């Protein structure tokens, strides 16, 4: 297929690389020095979003936030200006479920199909083509997208109609964020009580407290290895989406709001570009440790 790929960050670069390696014709927008290798692999550099999607069968977006997606889709020289009739727009960014429904309507008015398909799995999942992908859209859009998604991920689910994929991703980020907080609090308590946090983690693995986050992020916390797989600043954005959705739906999500505030503090302390496991630093700061 001919694909326009826009958004070549930590996640987007390996995702686009898998598509190129699979033999697709991939046009890349926002190529920088760090993503130049994708052109050397066979990708084509496009000067604008509009240029990237001309003649494309599908367009994939992997952008930081809701305003970025809107600007790329509908701004000057944007996707909508060059979108071929019947082309599929797959938004793999993590953005507002409410805005997603509006973007889908505007994309369909421009003659395209829409699928929201945010991902979970972080940098490692992107690099290993093992992402979990949560989709929202029509059966037709999902069927068209699935061969491409299978190139980038392992668990791919059509959750429901437009926006359902983004809703599922917000739910994912709530669970991940609250679990990171729980592991960080537990290891902070262990250290303050005089226990070896590494041995406490070892003792908890395999029991009801076990989780991927205790395994992976718990080790990062103990090793103080905070090179980002997923930055606190981006996770804060996702927690803000959850809090905004709770307000719009008149829901009480108190612990979600608490983690959002802790992430605000982490960003305020200058830790926004660290891995979200670095939330333990914020808890220790609050405890005077």
mmCIF file of C-alpha atoms in Angstrom:
data_model
loop_
_atom_site.group_PDB
_atom_site.id
_atom_site.type_symbol
_atom_site.label_atom_id
_atom_site.label_comp_id
_atom_site.label_asym_id
_atom_site.label_seq_id
_atom_site.Cartn_x
_atom_site.Cartn_y
_atom_site.Cartn_z
ATOM 1 C CA UNK A 1 0.000 0.000 0.000
ATOM 2 C CA UNK A 2 1.008 3.627 -0.396
ATOM 3 C CA UNK A 3 1.087 5.191 3.061
ATOM 4 C CA UNK A 4 1.583 8.716 4.349
ATOM 5 C CA UNK A 5 3.171 8.601 7.830
ATOM 6 C CA UNK A 6 3.241 11.753 9.953
ATOM 7 C CA UNK A 7 4.852 11.911 13.385
ATOM 8 C CA UNK A 8 8.350 10.444 13.665
ATOM 9 C CA UNK A 9 8.989 10.586 17.395
ATOM 10 C CA UNK A 10 10.248 7.854 19.714
ATOM 11 C CA UNK A 11 7.250 5.677 18.852
ATOM 12 C CA UNK A 12 6.619 6.743 15.264
ATOM 13 C CA UNK A 13 10.124 6.051 13.969
ATOM 14 C CA UNK A 14 10.133 2.279 14.576
ATOM 15 C CA UNK A 15 6.489 2.000 13.523
ATOM 16 C CA UNK A 16 7.232 3.650 10.179
ATOM 17 C CA UNK A 17 10.333 1.474 9.886
ATOM 18 C CA UNK A 18 8.288 -1.717 10.177
ATOM 19 C CA UNK A 19 5.983 -0.554 7.389
ATOM 20 C CA UNK A 20 8.919 0.222 5.103
ATOM 21 C CA UNK A 21 10.520 -3.157 5.871
ATOM 22 C CA UNK A 22 7.206 -4.856 5.030
ATOM 23 C CA UNK A 23 7.431 -3.447 1.513
ATOM 24 C CA UNK A 24 4.940 -0.586 1.716
ATOM 25 C CA UNK A 25 5.596 2.672 -0.098
ATOM 26 C CA UNK A 26 5.861 5.120 2.818
ATOM 27 C CA UNK A 27 5.919 8.906 2.457
ATOM 28 C CA UNK A 28 7.285 10.591 5.590
ATOM 29 C CA UNK A 29 6.556 14.067 6.903
ATOM 30 C CA UNK A 30 8.563 15.804 9.664
ATOM 31 C CA UNK A 31 11.812 14.002 8.894
ATOM 32 C CA UNK A 32 14.621 15.213 11.173
ATOM 33 C CA UNK A 33 18.217 14.090 11.599
ATOM 34 C CA UNK A 34 17.168 11.387 14.065
ATOM 35 C CA UNK A 35 14.685 9.941 11.566
ATOM 36 C CA UNK A 36 16.851 10.324 8.449
ATOM 37 C CA UNK A 37 17.595 6.594 8.556
ATOM 38 C CA UNK A 38 13.996 5.931 7.454
ATOM 39 C CA UNK A 39 14.686 7.686 4.150
ATOM 40 C CA UNK A 40 17.844 5.597 3.769
ATOM 41 C CA UNK A 41 15.683 2.484 4.335
ATOM 42 C CA UNK A 42 13.453 3.427 1.435
ATOM 43 C CA UNK A 43 10.967 5.957 2.807
ATOM 44 C CA UNK A 44 10.287 9.128 0.824
ATOM 45 C CA UNK A 45 10.517 12.538 2.475
ATOM 46 C CA UNK A 46 7.506 14.839 2.037
ATOM 47 C CA UNK A 47 7.657 18.592 2.529
ATOM 48 C CA UNK A 48 4.152 18.858 4.008
ATOM 49 C CA UNK A 49 1.312 16.765 5.349
ATOM 50 C CA UNK A 50 -0.582 17.427 2.143
ATOM 51 C CA UNK A 51 2.329 16.164 0.058
ATOM 52 C CA UNK A 52 2.695 13.075 2.244
ATOM 53 C CA UNK A 53 -0.844 11.903 1.556
ATOM 54 C CA UNK A 54 -1.197 12.630 -2.152
ATOM 55 C CA UNK A 55 -2.055 9.357 -3.862
ATOM 56 C CA UNK A 56 -2.009 7.468 -0.547
ATOM 57 C CA UNK A 57 -4.221 4.516 0.291
ATOM 58 C CA UNK A 58 -3.803 5.179 4.016
ATOM 59 C CA UNK A 59 -2.513 7.921 6.294
ATOM 60 C CA UNK A 60 -1.068 7.173 9.730
ATOM 61 C CA UNK A 61 -0.702 9.847 12.400
ATOM 62 C CA UNK A 62 1.466 9.394 15.505
ATOM 63 C CA UNK A 63 1.449 12.823 17.117
ATOM 64 C CA UNK A 64 1.804 14.155 20.681
ATOM 65 C CA UNK A 65 -1.574 15.755 21.433
ATOM 66 C CA UNK A 66 -5.036 16.751 20.210
ATOM 67 C CA UNK A 67 -4.034 20.191 18.811
ATOM 68 C CA UNK A 68 -1.188 18.581 16.837
ATOM 69 C CA UNK A 69 -3.594 16.138 15.187
ATOM 70 C CA UNK A 70 -6.048 18.898 14.327
ATOM 71 C CA UNK A 71 -3.311 21.082 12.824
ATOM 72 C CA UNK A 72 -1.894 18.247 10.704
ATOM 73 C CA UNK A 73 -5.326 17.177 9.497
ATOM 74 C CA UNK A 74 -7.007 20.492 8.848
ATOM 75 C CA UNK A 75 -4.345 23.204 8.905
ATOM 76 C CA UNK A 76 -2.675 24.845 5.925
ATOM 77 C CA UNK A 77 -1.185 22.202 3.602
ATOM 78 C CA UNK A 78 -2.804 19.614 5.853
ATOM 79 C CA UNK A 79 -3.984 16.080 5.230
ATOM 80 C CA UNK A 80 -7.550 17.090 4.328
ATOM 81 C CA UNK A 81 -6.312 19.234 1.439
ATOM 82 C CA UNK A 82 -4.586 16.313 -0.287
ATOM 83 C CA UNK A 83 -6.552 13.298 0.927
ATOM 84 C CA UNK A 84 -7.631 10.998 -1.919
ATOM 85 C CA UNK A 85 -11.276 9.945 -1.883
ATOM 86 C CA UNK A 86 -11.674 6.655 -0.040
ATOM 87 C CA UNK A 87 -8.279 6.870 1.679
ATOM 88 C CA UNK A 88 -8.115 5.693 5.288
ATOM 89 C CA UNK A 89 -6.889 7.973 8.067
ATOM 90 C CA UNK A 90 -5.545 5.968 11.027
ATOM 91 C CA UNK A 91 -4.877 8.156 14.047
ATOM 92 C CA UNK A 92 -2.536 6.234 16.354
ATOM 93 C CA UNK A 93 -1.940 9.252 18.589
ATOM 94 C CA UNK A 94 -3.444 9.399 22.087
ATOM 95 C CA UNK A 95 -5.909 12.283 22.050
ATOM 96 C CA UNK A 96 -9.321 13.395 23.270
ATOM 97 C CA UNK A 97 -12.145 10.925 22.542
ATOM 98 C CA UNK A 98 -14.506 13.900 22.138
ATOM 99 C CA UNK A 99 -12.289 15.691 19.617
ATOM 100 C CA UNK A 100 -11.763 12.387 17.799
ATOM 101 C CA UNK A 101 -15.449 12.201 16.892
ATOM 102 C CA UNK A 102 -15.282 15.694 15.407
ATOM 103 C CA UNK A 103 -12.094 14.906 13.478
ATOM 104 C CA UNK A 104 -13.711 11.761 12.084
ATOM 105 C CA UNK A 105 -16.738 13.709 10.804
ATOM 106 C CA UNK A 106 -14.503 16.290 9.140
ATOM 107 C CA UNK A 107 -12.307 13.586 7.603
ATOM 108 C CA UNK A 108 -15.334 11.764 6.223
ATOM 109 C CA UNK A 109 -16.636 15.063 4.813
ATOM 110 C CA UNK A 110 -13.314 15.359 2.973
ATOM 111 C CA UNK A 111 -13.927 11.923 1.424
ATOM 112 C CA UNK A 112 -11.850 9.729 3.730
ATOM 113 C CA UNK A 113 -12.444 6.877 6.148
ATOM 114 C CA UNK A 114 -11.461 7.130 9.827
ATOM 115 C CA UNK A 115 -10.038 4.771 12.432
ATOM 116 C CA UNK A 116 -8.723 5.852 15.818
ATOM 117 C CA UNK A 117 -6.075 3.329 16.847
ATOM 118 C CA UNK A 118 -4.041 4.475 19.858
ATOM 119 C CA UNK A 119 -1.390 2.126 21.176
ATOM 120 C CA UNK A 120 0.077 0.769 24.382
ATOM 121 C CA UNK A 121 3.453 -0.886 24.835
ATOM 122 C CA UNK A 122 5.846 2.038 24.835
ATOM 123 C CA UNK A 123 9.087 2.334 22.936
ATOM 124 C CA UNK A 124 9.927 -1.360 23.367
ATOM 125 C CA UNK A 125 6.557 -2.395 21.944
ATOM 126 C CA UNK A 126 7.034 -0.082 18.967
ATOM 127 C CA UNK A 127 10.552 -1.351 18.296
ATOM 128 C CA UNK A 128 9.516 -5.005 18.560
ATOM 129 C CA UNK A 129 6.274 -4.613 16.570
ATOM 130 C CA UNK A 130 4.450 -5.823 19.670
ATOM 131 C CA UNK A 131 2.115 -2.915 20.384
ATOM 132 C CA UNK A 132 -1.378 -3.346 21.793
ATOM 133 C CA UNK A 133 -3.689 -1.383 19.489
ATOM 134 C CA UNK A 134 -7.187 -0.238 20.504
ATOM 135 C CA UNK A 135 -9.401 0.719 17.570
ATOM 136 C CA UNK A 136 -12.547 2.759 17.073
ATOM 137 C CA UNK A 137 -14.369 2.997 13.773
ATOM 138 C CA UNK A 138 -16.392 1.087 11.209
ATOM 139 C CA UNK A 139 -15.895 -2.576 10.283
ATOM 140 C CA UNK A 140 -14.826 -1.397 6.830
ATOM 141 C CA UNK A 141 -12.137 0.921 8.186
ATOM 142 C CA UNK A 142 -10.880 -1.732 10.609
ATOM 143 C CA UNK A 143 -10.663 -4.398 7.889
ATOM 144 C CA UNK A 144 -8.679 -2.041 5.672
ATOM 145 C CA UNK A 145 -6.342 -1.052 8.489
ATOM 146 C CA UNK A 146 -5.741 -4.446 10.069
ATOM 147 C CA UNK A 147 -2.961 -5.683 7.736
ATOM 148 C CA UNK A 148 -1.039 -2.477 8.447
ATOM 149 C CA UNK A 149 -1.685 -2.645 12.181
ATOM 150 C CA UNK A 150 -0.465 -6.262 12.242
ATOM 151 C CA UNK A 151 2.871 -5.000 10.955
ATOM 152 C CA UNK A 152 3.228 -2.824 14.062
ATOM 153 C CA UNK A 153 1.386 -4.691 16.818
ATOM 154 C CA UNK A 154 0.354 -8.043 18.261
ATOM 155 C CA UNK A 155 -2.960 -7.501 20.077
ATOM 156 C CA UNK A 156 -5.375 -5.548 17.898
ATOM 157 C CA UNK A 157 -8.974 -5.024 18.992
ATOM 158 C CA UNK A 158 -11.897 -3.173 17.419
ATOM 159 C CA UNK A 159 -13.424 -1.785 20.601
ATOM 160 C CA UNK A 160 -16.399 -0.073 18.990
ATOM 161 C CA UNK A 161 -17.333 2.954 16.909
ATOM 162 C CA UNK A 162 -15.372 6.139 16.361
ATOM 163 C CA UNK A 163 -13.810 7.343 19.624
ATOM 164 C CA UNK A 164 -13.971 3.955 21.336
ATOM 165 C CA UNK A 165 -10.289 3.330 20.687
ATOM 166 C CA UNK A 166 -9.347 6.609 22.325
ATOM 167 C CA UNK A 167 -11.651 5.871 25.266
ATOM 168 C CA UNK A 168 -9.915 2.504 25.731
ATOM 169 C CA UNK A 169 -6.497 4.189 25.640
ATOM 170 C CA UNK A 170 -7.552 6.667 28.335
ATOM 171 C CA UNK A 171 -8.678 3.706 30.459
ATOM 172 C CA UNK A 172 -5.315 2.046 29.845
ATOM 173 C CA UNK A 173 -3.450 5.151 30.957
ATOM 174 C CA UNK A 174 -5.519 5.439 34.125
ATOM 175 C CA UNK A 175 -4.610 1.876 35.109
ATOM 176 C CA UNK A 176 -0.936 2.315 34.201
ATOM 177 C CA UNK A 177 -0.641 5.666 35.967
ATOM 178 C CA UNK A 178 -2.314 4.525 39.173
ATOM 179 C CA UNK A 179 -0.269 1.317 39.225
ATOM 180 C CA UNK A 180 2.988 3.246 38.766
ATOM 181 C CA UNK A 181 1.950 5.426 41.692
ATOM 182 C CA UNK A 182 1.160 2.342 43.800
ATOM 183 C CA UNK A 183 4.512 0.694 43.038
ATOM 184 C CA UNK A 184 6.355 3.959 43.698
ATOM 185 C CA UNK A 185 4.593 4.385 47.053
ATOM 186 C CA UNK A 186 5.290 0.786 48.052
ATOM 187 C CA UNK A 187 9.004 0.995 47.239
ATOM 188 C CA UNK A 188 9.286 4.383 48.962
ATOM 189 C CA UNK A 189 7.749 2.875 52.099
ATOM 190 C CA UNK A 190 10.017 -0.186 51.882
ATOM 191 C CA UNK A 191 13.150 1.944 51.757
ATOM 192 C CA UNK A 192 11.994 4.256 54.567
ATOM 193 C CA UNK A 193 11.195 1.235 56.750
ATOM 194 C CA UNK A 194 14.713 -0.110 56.316
ATOM 195 C CA UNK A 195 13.877 -2.950 53.907
ATOM 196 C CA UNK A 196 15.760 -3.487 50.671
ATOM 197 C CA UNK A 197 13.356 -2.287 47.923
ATOM 198 C CA UNK A 198 14.862 -4.792 45.474
ATOM 199 C CA UNK A 199 14.128 -7.680 47.819
ATOM 200 C CA UNK A 200 10.624 -6.363 48.546
ATOM 201 C CA UNK A 201 9.942 -6.260 44.806
ATOM 202 C CA UNK A 202 11.303 -9.792 44.489
ATOM 203 C CA UNK A 203 9.058 -10.997 47.310
ATOM 204 C CA UNK A 204 5.944 -9.457 45.755
ATOM 205 C CA UNK A 205 6.453 -10.827 42.249
ATOM 206 C CA UNK A 206 4.292 -13.884 41.636
ATOM 207 C CA UNK A 207 1.656 -12.894 44.185
ATOM 208 C CA UNK A 208 -1.488 -10.803 43.806
ATOM 209 C CA UNK A 209 0.616 -7.615 43.791
ATOM 210 C CA UNK A 210 2.566 -8.769 40.741
ATOM 211 C CA UNK A 211 2.228 -6.847 37.500
ATOM 212 C CA UNK A 212 4.198 -5.829 34.437
ATOM 213 C CA UNK A 213 4.662 -2.449 36.092
ATOM 214 C CA UNK A 214 6.083 -3.963 39.293
ATOM 215 C CA UNK A 215 8.404 -6.024 37.104
ATOM 216 C CA UNK A 216 9.546 -3.390 34.597
ATOM 217 C CA UNK A 217 8.968 -0.023 36.240
ATOM 218 C CA UNK A 218 9.741 -1.293 39.728
ATOM 219 C CA UNK A 219 13.202 -2.288 38.519
ATOM 220 C CA UNK A 220 13.649 1.096 36.866
ATOM 221 C CA UNK A 221 12.764 2.786 40.151
ATOM 222 C CA UNK A 222 15.248 0.672 42.097
ATOM 223 C CA UNK A 223 17.999 1.157 39.501
ATOM 224 C CA UNK A 224 17.121 4.859 39.053
ATOM 225 C CA UNK A 225 17.099 4.121 35.311
ATOM 226 C CA UNK A 226 14.788 6.824 33.990
ATOM 227 C CA UNK A 227 15.791 7.058 30.328
ATOM 228 C CA UNK A 228 12.342 7.494 28.784
ATOM 229 C CA UNK A 229 10.394 4.646 27.345
ATOM 230 C CA UNK A 230 7.330 6.845 27.907
ATOM 231 C CA UNK A 231 7.835 10.357 29.222
ATOM 232 C CA UNK A 232 6.068 11.711 32.297
ATOM 233 C CA UNK A 233 5.062 14.773 30.275
ATOM 234 C CA UNK A 234 3.166 12.640 27.757
ATOM 235 C CA UNK A 235 1.546 10.500 30.451
ATOM 236 C CA UNK A 236 0.430 13.676 32.228
ATOM 237 C CA UNK A 237 -1.299 14.678 29.000
ATOM 238 C CA UNK A 238 -3.168 11.362 28.977
ATOM 239 C CA UNK A 239 -4.163 11.717 32.646
ATOM 240 C CA UNK A 240 -5.462 15.191 31.820
ATOM 241 C CA UNK A 241 -7.580 13.662 29.043
ATOM 242 C CA UNK A 242 -9.010 11.274 31.660
ATOM 243 C CA UNK A 243 -9.758 14.087 34.108
ATOM 244 C CA UNK A 244 -11.375 16.154 31.347
ATOM 245 C CA UNK A 245 -13.526 13.178 30.327
ATOM 246 C CA UNK A 246 -14.549 12.627 33.957
ATOM 247 C CA UNK A 247 -15.650 16.245 34.219
ATOM 248 C CA UNK A 248 -17.600 16.046 30.945
ATOM 249 C CA UNK A 249 -19.317 12.841 32.081
ATOM 250 C CA UNK A 250 -19.851 13.940 35.716
ATOM 251 C CA UNK A 251 -17.705 11.099 37.078
ATOM 252 C CA UNK A 252 -15.728 10.908 40.301
ATOM 253 C CA UNK A 253 -12.226 9.642 39.487
ATOM 254 C CA UNK A 254 -10.352 10.886 42.564
ATOM 255 C CA UNK A 255 -7.224 8.768 42.264
ATOM 256 C CA UNK A 256 -6.859 9.636 38.592
ATOM 257 C CA UNK A 257 -6.869 13.309 39.593
ATOM 258 C CA UNK A 258 -4.289 12.642 42.308
ATOM 259 C CA UNK A 259 -1.877 11.010 39.865
ATOM 260 C CA UNK A 260 -2.395 13.880 37.443
ATOM 261 C CA UNK A 261 -1.381 16.318 40.205
ATOM 262 C CA UNK A 262 1.700 14.237 41.041
ATOM 263 C CA UNK A 263 2.676 14.303 37.378
ATOM 264 C CA UNK A 264 2.129 18.082 37.355
ATOM 265 C CA UNK A 265 4.597 18.260 40.238
ATOM 266 C CA UNK A 266 7.066 15.995 38.426
ATOM 267 C CA UNK A 267 6.965 18.233 35.359
ATOM 268 C CA UNK A 268 7.307 21.270 37.608
ATOM 269 C CA UNK A 269 10.432 19.729 39.154
ATOM 270 C CA UNK A 270 11.941 19.343 35.684
ATOM 271 C CA UNK A 271 11.289 15.613 35.327
ATOM 272 C CA UNK A 272 8.838 15.799 32.428
ATOM 273 C CA UNK A 273 11.260 14.256 29.942
ATOM 274 C CA UNK A 274 12.078 11.291 32.202
ATOM 275 C CA UNK A 275 10.331 7.925 32.073
ATOM 276 C CA UNK A 276 7.070 7.813 34.021
ATOM 277 C CA UNK A 277 8.733 5.475 36.520
ATOM 278 C CA UNK A 278 10.503 8.622 37.734
ATOM 279 C CA UNK A 279 7.270 9.502 39.529
ATOM 280 C CA UNK A 280 8.983 7.895 42.539
ATOM 281 C CA UNK A 281 11.308 10.913 42.637
ATOM 282 C CA UNK A 282 8.297 13.186 43.112
ATOM 283 C CA UNK A 283 6.953 11.045 45.967
ATOM 284 C CA UNK A 284 10.356 11.082 47.653
ATOM 285 C CA UNK A 285 10.583 14.862 47.245
ATOM 286 C CA UNK A 286 7.159 15.250 48.879
ATOM 287 C CA UNK A 287 8.334 13.005 51.730
ATOM 288 C CA UNK A 288 11.605 14.890 52.195
ATOM 289 C CA UNK A 289 13.625 11.792 51.178
#
